[in-house]
mmCIF file of C-alpha atoms in Angstrom:
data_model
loop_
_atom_site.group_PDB
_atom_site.id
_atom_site.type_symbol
_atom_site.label_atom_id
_atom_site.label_comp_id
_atom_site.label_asym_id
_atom_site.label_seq_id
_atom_site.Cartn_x
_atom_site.Cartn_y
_atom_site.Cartn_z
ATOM 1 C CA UNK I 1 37.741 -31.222 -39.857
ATOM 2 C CA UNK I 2 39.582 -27.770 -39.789
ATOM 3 C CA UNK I 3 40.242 -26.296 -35.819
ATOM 4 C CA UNK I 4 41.275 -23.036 -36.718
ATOM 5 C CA UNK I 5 40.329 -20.780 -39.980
ATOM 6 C CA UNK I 6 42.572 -17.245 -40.170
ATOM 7 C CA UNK I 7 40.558 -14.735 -42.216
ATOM 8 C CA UNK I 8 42.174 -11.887 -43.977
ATOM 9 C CA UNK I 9 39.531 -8.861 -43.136
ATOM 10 C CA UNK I 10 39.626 -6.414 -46.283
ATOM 11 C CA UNK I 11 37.988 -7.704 -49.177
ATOM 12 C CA UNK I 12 37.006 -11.030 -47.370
ATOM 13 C CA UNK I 13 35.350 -10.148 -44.410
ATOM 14 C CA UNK I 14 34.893 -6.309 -44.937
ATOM 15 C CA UNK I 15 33.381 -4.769 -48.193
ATOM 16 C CA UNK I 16 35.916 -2.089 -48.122
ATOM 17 C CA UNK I 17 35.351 -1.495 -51.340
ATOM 18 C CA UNK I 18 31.877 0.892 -49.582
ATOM 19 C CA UNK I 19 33.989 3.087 -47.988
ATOM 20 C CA UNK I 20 37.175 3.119 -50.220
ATOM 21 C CA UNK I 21 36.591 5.654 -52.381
ATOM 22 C CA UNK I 22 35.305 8.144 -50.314
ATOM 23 C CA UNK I 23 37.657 7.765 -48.002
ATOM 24 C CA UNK I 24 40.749 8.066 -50.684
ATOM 25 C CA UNK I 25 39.135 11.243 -52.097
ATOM 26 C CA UNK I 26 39.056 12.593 -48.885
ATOM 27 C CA UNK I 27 42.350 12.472 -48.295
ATOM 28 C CA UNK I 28 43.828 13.733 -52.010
ATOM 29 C CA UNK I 29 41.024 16.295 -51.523
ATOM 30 C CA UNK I 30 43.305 16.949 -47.799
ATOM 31 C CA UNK I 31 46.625 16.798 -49.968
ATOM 32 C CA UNK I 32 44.723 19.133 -52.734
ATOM 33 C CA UNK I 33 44.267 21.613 -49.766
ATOM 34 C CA UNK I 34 48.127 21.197 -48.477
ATOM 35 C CA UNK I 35 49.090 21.971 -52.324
ATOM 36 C CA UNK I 36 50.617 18.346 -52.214
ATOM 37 C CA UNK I 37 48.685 16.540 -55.187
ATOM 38 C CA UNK I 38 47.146 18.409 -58.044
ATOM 39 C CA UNK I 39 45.762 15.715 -60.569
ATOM 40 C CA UNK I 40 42.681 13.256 -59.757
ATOM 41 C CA UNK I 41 42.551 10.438 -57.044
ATOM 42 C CA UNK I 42 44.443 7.463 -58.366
ATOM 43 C CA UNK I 43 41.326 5.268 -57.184
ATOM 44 C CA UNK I 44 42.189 2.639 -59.930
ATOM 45 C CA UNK I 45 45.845 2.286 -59.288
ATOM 46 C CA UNK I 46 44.739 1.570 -55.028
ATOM 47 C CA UNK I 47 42.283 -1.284 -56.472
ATOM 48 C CA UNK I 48 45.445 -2.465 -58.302
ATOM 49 C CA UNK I 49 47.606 -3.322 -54.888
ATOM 50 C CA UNK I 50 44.835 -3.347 -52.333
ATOM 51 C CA UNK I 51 45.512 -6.004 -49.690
ATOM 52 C CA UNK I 52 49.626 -4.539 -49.454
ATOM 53 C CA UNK I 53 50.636 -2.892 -46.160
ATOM 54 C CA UNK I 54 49.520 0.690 -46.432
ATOM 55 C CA UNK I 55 53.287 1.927 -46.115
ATOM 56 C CA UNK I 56 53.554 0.624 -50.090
ATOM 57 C CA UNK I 57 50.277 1.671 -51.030
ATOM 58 C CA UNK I 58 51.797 5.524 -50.451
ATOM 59 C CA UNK I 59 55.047 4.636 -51.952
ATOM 60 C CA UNK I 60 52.531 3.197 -54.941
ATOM 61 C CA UNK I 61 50.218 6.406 -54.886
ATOM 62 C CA UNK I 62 52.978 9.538 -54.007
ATOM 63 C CA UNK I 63 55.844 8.075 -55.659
ATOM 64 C CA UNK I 64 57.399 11.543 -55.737
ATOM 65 C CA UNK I 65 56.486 12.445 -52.562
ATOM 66 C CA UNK I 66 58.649 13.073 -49.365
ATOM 67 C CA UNK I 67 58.100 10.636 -46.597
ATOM 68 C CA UNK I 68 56.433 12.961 -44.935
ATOM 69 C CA UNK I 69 53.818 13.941 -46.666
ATOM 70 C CA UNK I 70 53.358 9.824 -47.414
ATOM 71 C CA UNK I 71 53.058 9.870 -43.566
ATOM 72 C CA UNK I 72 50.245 12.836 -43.702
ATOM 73 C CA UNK I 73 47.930 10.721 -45.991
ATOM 74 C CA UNK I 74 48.397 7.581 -44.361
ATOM 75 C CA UNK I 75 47.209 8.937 -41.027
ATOM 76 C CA UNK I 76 44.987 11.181 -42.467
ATOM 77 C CA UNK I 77 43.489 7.982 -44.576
ATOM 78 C CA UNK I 78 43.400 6.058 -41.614
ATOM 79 C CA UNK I 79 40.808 8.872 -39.511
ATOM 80 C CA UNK I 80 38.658 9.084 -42.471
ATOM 81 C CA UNK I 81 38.324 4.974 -42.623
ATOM 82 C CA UNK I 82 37.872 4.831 -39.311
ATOM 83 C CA UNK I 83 35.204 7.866 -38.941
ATOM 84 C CA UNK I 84 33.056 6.103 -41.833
ATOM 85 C CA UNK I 85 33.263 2.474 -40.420
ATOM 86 C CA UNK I 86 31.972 4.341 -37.319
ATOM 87 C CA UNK I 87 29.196 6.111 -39.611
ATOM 88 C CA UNK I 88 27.682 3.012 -40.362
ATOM 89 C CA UNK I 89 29.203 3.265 -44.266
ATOM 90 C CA UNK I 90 30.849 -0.003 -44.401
ATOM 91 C CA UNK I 91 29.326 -3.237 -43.929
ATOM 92 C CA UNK I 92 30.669 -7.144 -44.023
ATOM 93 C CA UNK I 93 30.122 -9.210 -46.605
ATOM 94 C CA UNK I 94 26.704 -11.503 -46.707
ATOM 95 C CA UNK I 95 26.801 -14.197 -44.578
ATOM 96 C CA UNK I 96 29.383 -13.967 -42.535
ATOM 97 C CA UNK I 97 27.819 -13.994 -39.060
ATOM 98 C CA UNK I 98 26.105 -17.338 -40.043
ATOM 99 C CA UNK I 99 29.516 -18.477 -40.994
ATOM 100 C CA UNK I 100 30.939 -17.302 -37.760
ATOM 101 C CA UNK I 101 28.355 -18.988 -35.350
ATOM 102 C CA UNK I 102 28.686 -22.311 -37.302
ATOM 103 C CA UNK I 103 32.139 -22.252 -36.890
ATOM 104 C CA UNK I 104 31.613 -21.598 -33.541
ATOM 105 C CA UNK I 105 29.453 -24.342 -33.300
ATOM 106 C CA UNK I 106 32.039 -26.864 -35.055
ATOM 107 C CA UNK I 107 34.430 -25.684 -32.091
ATOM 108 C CA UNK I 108 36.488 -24.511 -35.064
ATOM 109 C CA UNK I 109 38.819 -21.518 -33.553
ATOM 110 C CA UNK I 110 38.488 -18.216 -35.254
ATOM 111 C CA UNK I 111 41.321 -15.457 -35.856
ATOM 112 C CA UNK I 112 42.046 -12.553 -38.435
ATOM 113 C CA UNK I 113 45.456 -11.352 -39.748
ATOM 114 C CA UNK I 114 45.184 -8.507 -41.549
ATOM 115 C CA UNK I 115 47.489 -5.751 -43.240
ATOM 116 C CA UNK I 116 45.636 -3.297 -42.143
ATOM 117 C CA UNK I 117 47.003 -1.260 -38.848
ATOM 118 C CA UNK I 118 45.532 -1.836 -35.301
ATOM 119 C CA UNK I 119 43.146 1.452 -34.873
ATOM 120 C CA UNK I 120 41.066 0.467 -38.460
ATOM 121 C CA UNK I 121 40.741 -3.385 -37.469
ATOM 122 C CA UNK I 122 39.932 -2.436 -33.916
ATOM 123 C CA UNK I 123 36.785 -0.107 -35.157
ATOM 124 C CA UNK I 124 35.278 -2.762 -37.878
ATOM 125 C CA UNK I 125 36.004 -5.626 -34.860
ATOM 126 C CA UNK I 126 34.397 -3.128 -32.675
ATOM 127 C CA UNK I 127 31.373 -1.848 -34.750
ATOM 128 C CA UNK I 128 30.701 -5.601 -35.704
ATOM 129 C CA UNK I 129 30.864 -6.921 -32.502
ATOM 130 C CA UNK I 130 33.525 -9.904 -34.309
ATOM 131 C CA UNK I 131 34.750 -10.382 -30.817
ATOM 132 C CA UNK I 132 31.693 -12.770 -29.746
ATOM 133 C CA UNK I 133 33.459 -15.385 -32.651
ATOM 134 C CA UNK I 134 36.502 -14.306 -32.883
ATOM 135 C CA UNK I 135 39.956 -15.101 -30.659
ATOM 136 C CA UNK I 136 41.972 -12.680 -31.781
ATOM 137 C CA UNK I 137 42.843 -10.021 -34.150
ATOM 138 C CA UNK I 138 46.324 -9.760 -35.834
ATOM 139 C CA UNK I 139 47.696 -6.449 -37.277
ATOM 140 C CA UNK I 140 50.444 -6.582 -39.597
ATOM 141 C CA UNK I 141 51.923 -3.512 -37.309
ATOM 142 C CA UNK I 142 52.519 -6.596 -35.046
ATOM 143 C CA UNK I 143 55.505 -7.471 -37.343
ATOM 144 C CA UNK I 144 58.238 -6.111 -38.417
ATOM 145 C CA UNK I 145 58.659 -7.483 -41.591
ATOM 146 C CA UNK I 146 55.592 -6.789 -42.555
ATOM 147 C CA UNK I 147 54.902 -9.828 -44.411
ATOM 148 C CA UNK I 148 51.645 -11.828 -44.043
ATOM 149 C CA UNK I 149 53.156 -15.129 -44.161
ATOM 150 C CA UNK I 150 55.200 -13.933 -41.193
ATOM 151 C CA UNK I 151 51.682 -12.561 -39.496
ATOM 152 C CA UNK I 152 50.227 -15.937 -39.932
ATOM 153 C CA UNK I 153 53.225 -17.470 -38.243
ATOM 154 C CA UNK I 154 53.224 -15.799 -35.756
ATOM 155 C CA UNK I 155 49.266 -16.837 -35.202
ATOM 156 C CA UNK I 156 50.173 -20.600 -35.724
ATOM 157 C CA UNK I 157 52.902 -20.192 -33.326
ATOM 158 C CA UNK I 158 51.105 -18.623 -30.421
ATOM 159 C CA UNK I 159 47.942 -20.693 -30.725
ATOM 160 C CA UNK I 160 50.163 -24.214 -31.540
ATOM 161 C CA UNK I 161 47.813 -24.457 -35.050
ATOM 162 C CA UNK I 162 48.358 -28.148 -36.806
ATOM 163 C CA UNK I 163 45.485 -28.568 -38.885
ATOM 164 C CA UNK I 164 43.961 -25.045 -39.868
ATOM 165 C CA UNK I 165 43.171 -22.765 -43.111
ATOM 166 C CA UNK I 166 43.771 -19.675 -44.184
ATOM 167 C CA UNK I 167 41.088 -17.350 -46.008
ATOM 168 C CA UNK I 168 41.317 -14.354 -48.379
ATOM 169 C CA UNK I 169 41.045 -13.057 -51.353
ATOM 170 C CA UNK I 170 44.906 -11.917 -52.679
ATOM 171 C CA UNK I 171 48.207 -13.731 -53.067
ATOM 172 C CA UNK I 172 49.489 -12.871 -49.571
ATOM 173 C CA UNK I 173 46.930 -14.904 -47.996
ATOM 174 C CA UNK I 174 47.372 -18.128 -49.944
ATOM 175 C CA UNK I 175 51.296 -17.891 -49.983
ATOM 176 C CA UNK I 176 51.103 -17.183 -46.133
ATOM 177 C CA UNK I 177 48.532 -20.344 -45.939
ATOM 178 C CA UNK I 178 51.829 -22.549 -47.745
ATOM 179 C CA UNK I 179 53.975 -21.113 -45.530
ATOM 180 C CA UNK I 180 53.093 -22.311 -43.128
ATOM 181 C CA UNK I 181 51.251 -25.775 -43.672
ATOM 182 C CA UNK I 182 47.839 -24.466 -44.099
ATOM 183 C CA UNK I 183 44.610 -24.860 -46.495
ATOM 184 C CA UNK I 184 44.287 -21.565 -48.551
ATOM 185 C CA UNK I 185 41.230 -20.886 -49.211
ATOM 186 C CA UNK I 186 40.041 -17.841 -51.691
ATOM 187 C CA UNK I 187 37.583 -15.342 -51.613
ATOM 188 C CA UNK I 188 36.412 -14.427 -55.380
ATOM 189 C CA UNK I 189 35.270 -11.310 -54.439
ATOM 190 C CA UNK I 190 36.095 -7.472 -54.747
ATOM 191 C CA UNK I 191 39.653 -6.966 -55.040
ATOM 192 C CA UNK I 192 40.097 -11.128 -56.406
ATOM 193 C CA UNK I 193 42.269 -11.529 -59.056
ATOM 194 C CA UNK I 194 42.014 -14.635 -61.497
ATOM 195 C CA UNK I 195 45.579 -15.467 -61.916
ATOM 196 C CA UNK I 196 46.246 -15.327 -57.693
ATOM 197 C CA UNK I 197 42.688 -17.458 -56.863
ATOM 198 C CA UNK I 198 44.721 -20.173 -59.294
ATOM 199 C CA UNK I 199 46.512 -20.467 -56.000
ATOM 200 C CA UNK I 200 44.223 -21.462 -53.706
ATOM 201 C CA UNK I 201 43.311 -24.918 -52.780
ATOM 202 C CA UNK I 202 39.810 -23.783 -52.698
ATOM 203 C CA UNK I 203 37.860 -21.326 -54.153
ATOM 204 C CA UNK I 204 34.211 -19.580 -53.042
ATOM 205 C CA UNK I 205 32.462 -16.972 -54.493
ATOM 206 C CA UNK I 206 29.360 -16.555 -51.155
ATOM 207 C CA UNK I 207 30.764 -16.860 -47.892
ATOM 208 C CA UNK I 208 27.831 -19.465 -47.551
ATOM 209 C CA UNK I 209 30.102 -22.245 -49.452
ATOM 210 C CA UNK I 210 32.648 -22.335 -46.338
ATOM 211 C CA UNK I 211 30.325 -24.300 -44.826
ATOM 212 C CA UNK I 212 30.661 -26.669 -47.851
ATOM 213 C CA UNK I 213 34.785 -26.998 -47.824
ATOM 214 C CA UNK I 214 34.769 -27.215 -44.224
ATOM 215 C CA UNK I 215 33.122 -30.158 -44.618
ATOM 216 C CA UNK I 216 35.661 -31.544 -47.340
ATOM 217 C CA UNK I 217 38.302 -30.959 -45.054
#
């Protein structure tokens, strides 16, 4: 059986999806203000790359922006995330506390590597008390590169993983699962796409039927 599963956190264990819009609007509604952005919130073209470090989602979004008003919304984005995780507007995905405790119970380790920064993983760790299951939390600020397959390297390394999986829902996660001589295992959920899932070894589409590859595995 699997000892370790790496989660990805947005769009796997995190409906970000509930607090994704509001907290985008808020911030073109911030640029609005500035006089930095006057068209509507590119809300579509975010669903399009979400799960890519958020340093390319504002080269995706203000593509004729200075860097410094890229930096404005990104920290800007990030408070507004944060403050509605806080408000109670996001929640995890069905399930996943079960999930947790029977890993738990397997002895199977638990760890998320994630693209997004420290401050927004700390307040959804924090708010859903993930700590009680989980070992530890990896930010892609944590590497330089800021590549997943890297991140997940870097988890294997440190915790001397041999036999483990990796689960998410985009391309990152399942090429960062090959990287580095893991199961990938994908999460047909929110942000999915079709032709990336083709990529997984495994696919669910309830968190309930980890229970179910675990057991293949």
């Amino acid at each position: 059986m699997i000892q370790s599963i790496i989660f990805d956190m947005d769009g796997t264990l995190f409906q970000t999806n509930k607090i994704l819009e509001c907290s985008l609007e808020d911030t073109f509604n911030h640029l609005r203000a500035l006089q930095h952005w006057d068209s509507s919130t590119p809300i579509e073209k975010y669903r399009e790359i979400m799960g890519v470090p958020l340093p390319k989602v504002w080269e995706a979004l203000l593509p004729n922006q200075s860097k410094e008003v890229r930096e404005l919304a990104d920290a800007y984005f990030l408070e507004r995330l944060i403050e509605n995780i806080k408000n109670g507007k996001g929640a995890l995905y069905p399930h996943v506390t079960e999930v947790f405790s029977f890993l738990k119970e397997q002895n199977c380790s638990i760890y998320i590597a994630s693209n997004g920064l420290v401050d927004y993983l700390n307040a959804i760790v924090s708010t859903y008390q993930l700590d009680q299951w989980v070992t530890e939390t990896f930010s892609i600020e944590q590497i330089d590169s800021l590549n997943k397959s890297d991140l997940v390297g870097k988890i294997v390394e440190k915790y001397g993983i041999t036999n483990g999986a990796v689960v998410g829902d985009r391309l990152s996660d399942f090429q960062a699962a090959k990287d580095n001589g893991l199961v990938a295992i994908g999460c047909n959920l929110d942000f999915a796409k079709e032709e990336e899932l083709a990529k997984a070894d495994f696919v669910m589409d309830d968190f309930l039927q980890l229970k179910g590859i675990m057991a293949e595995l």
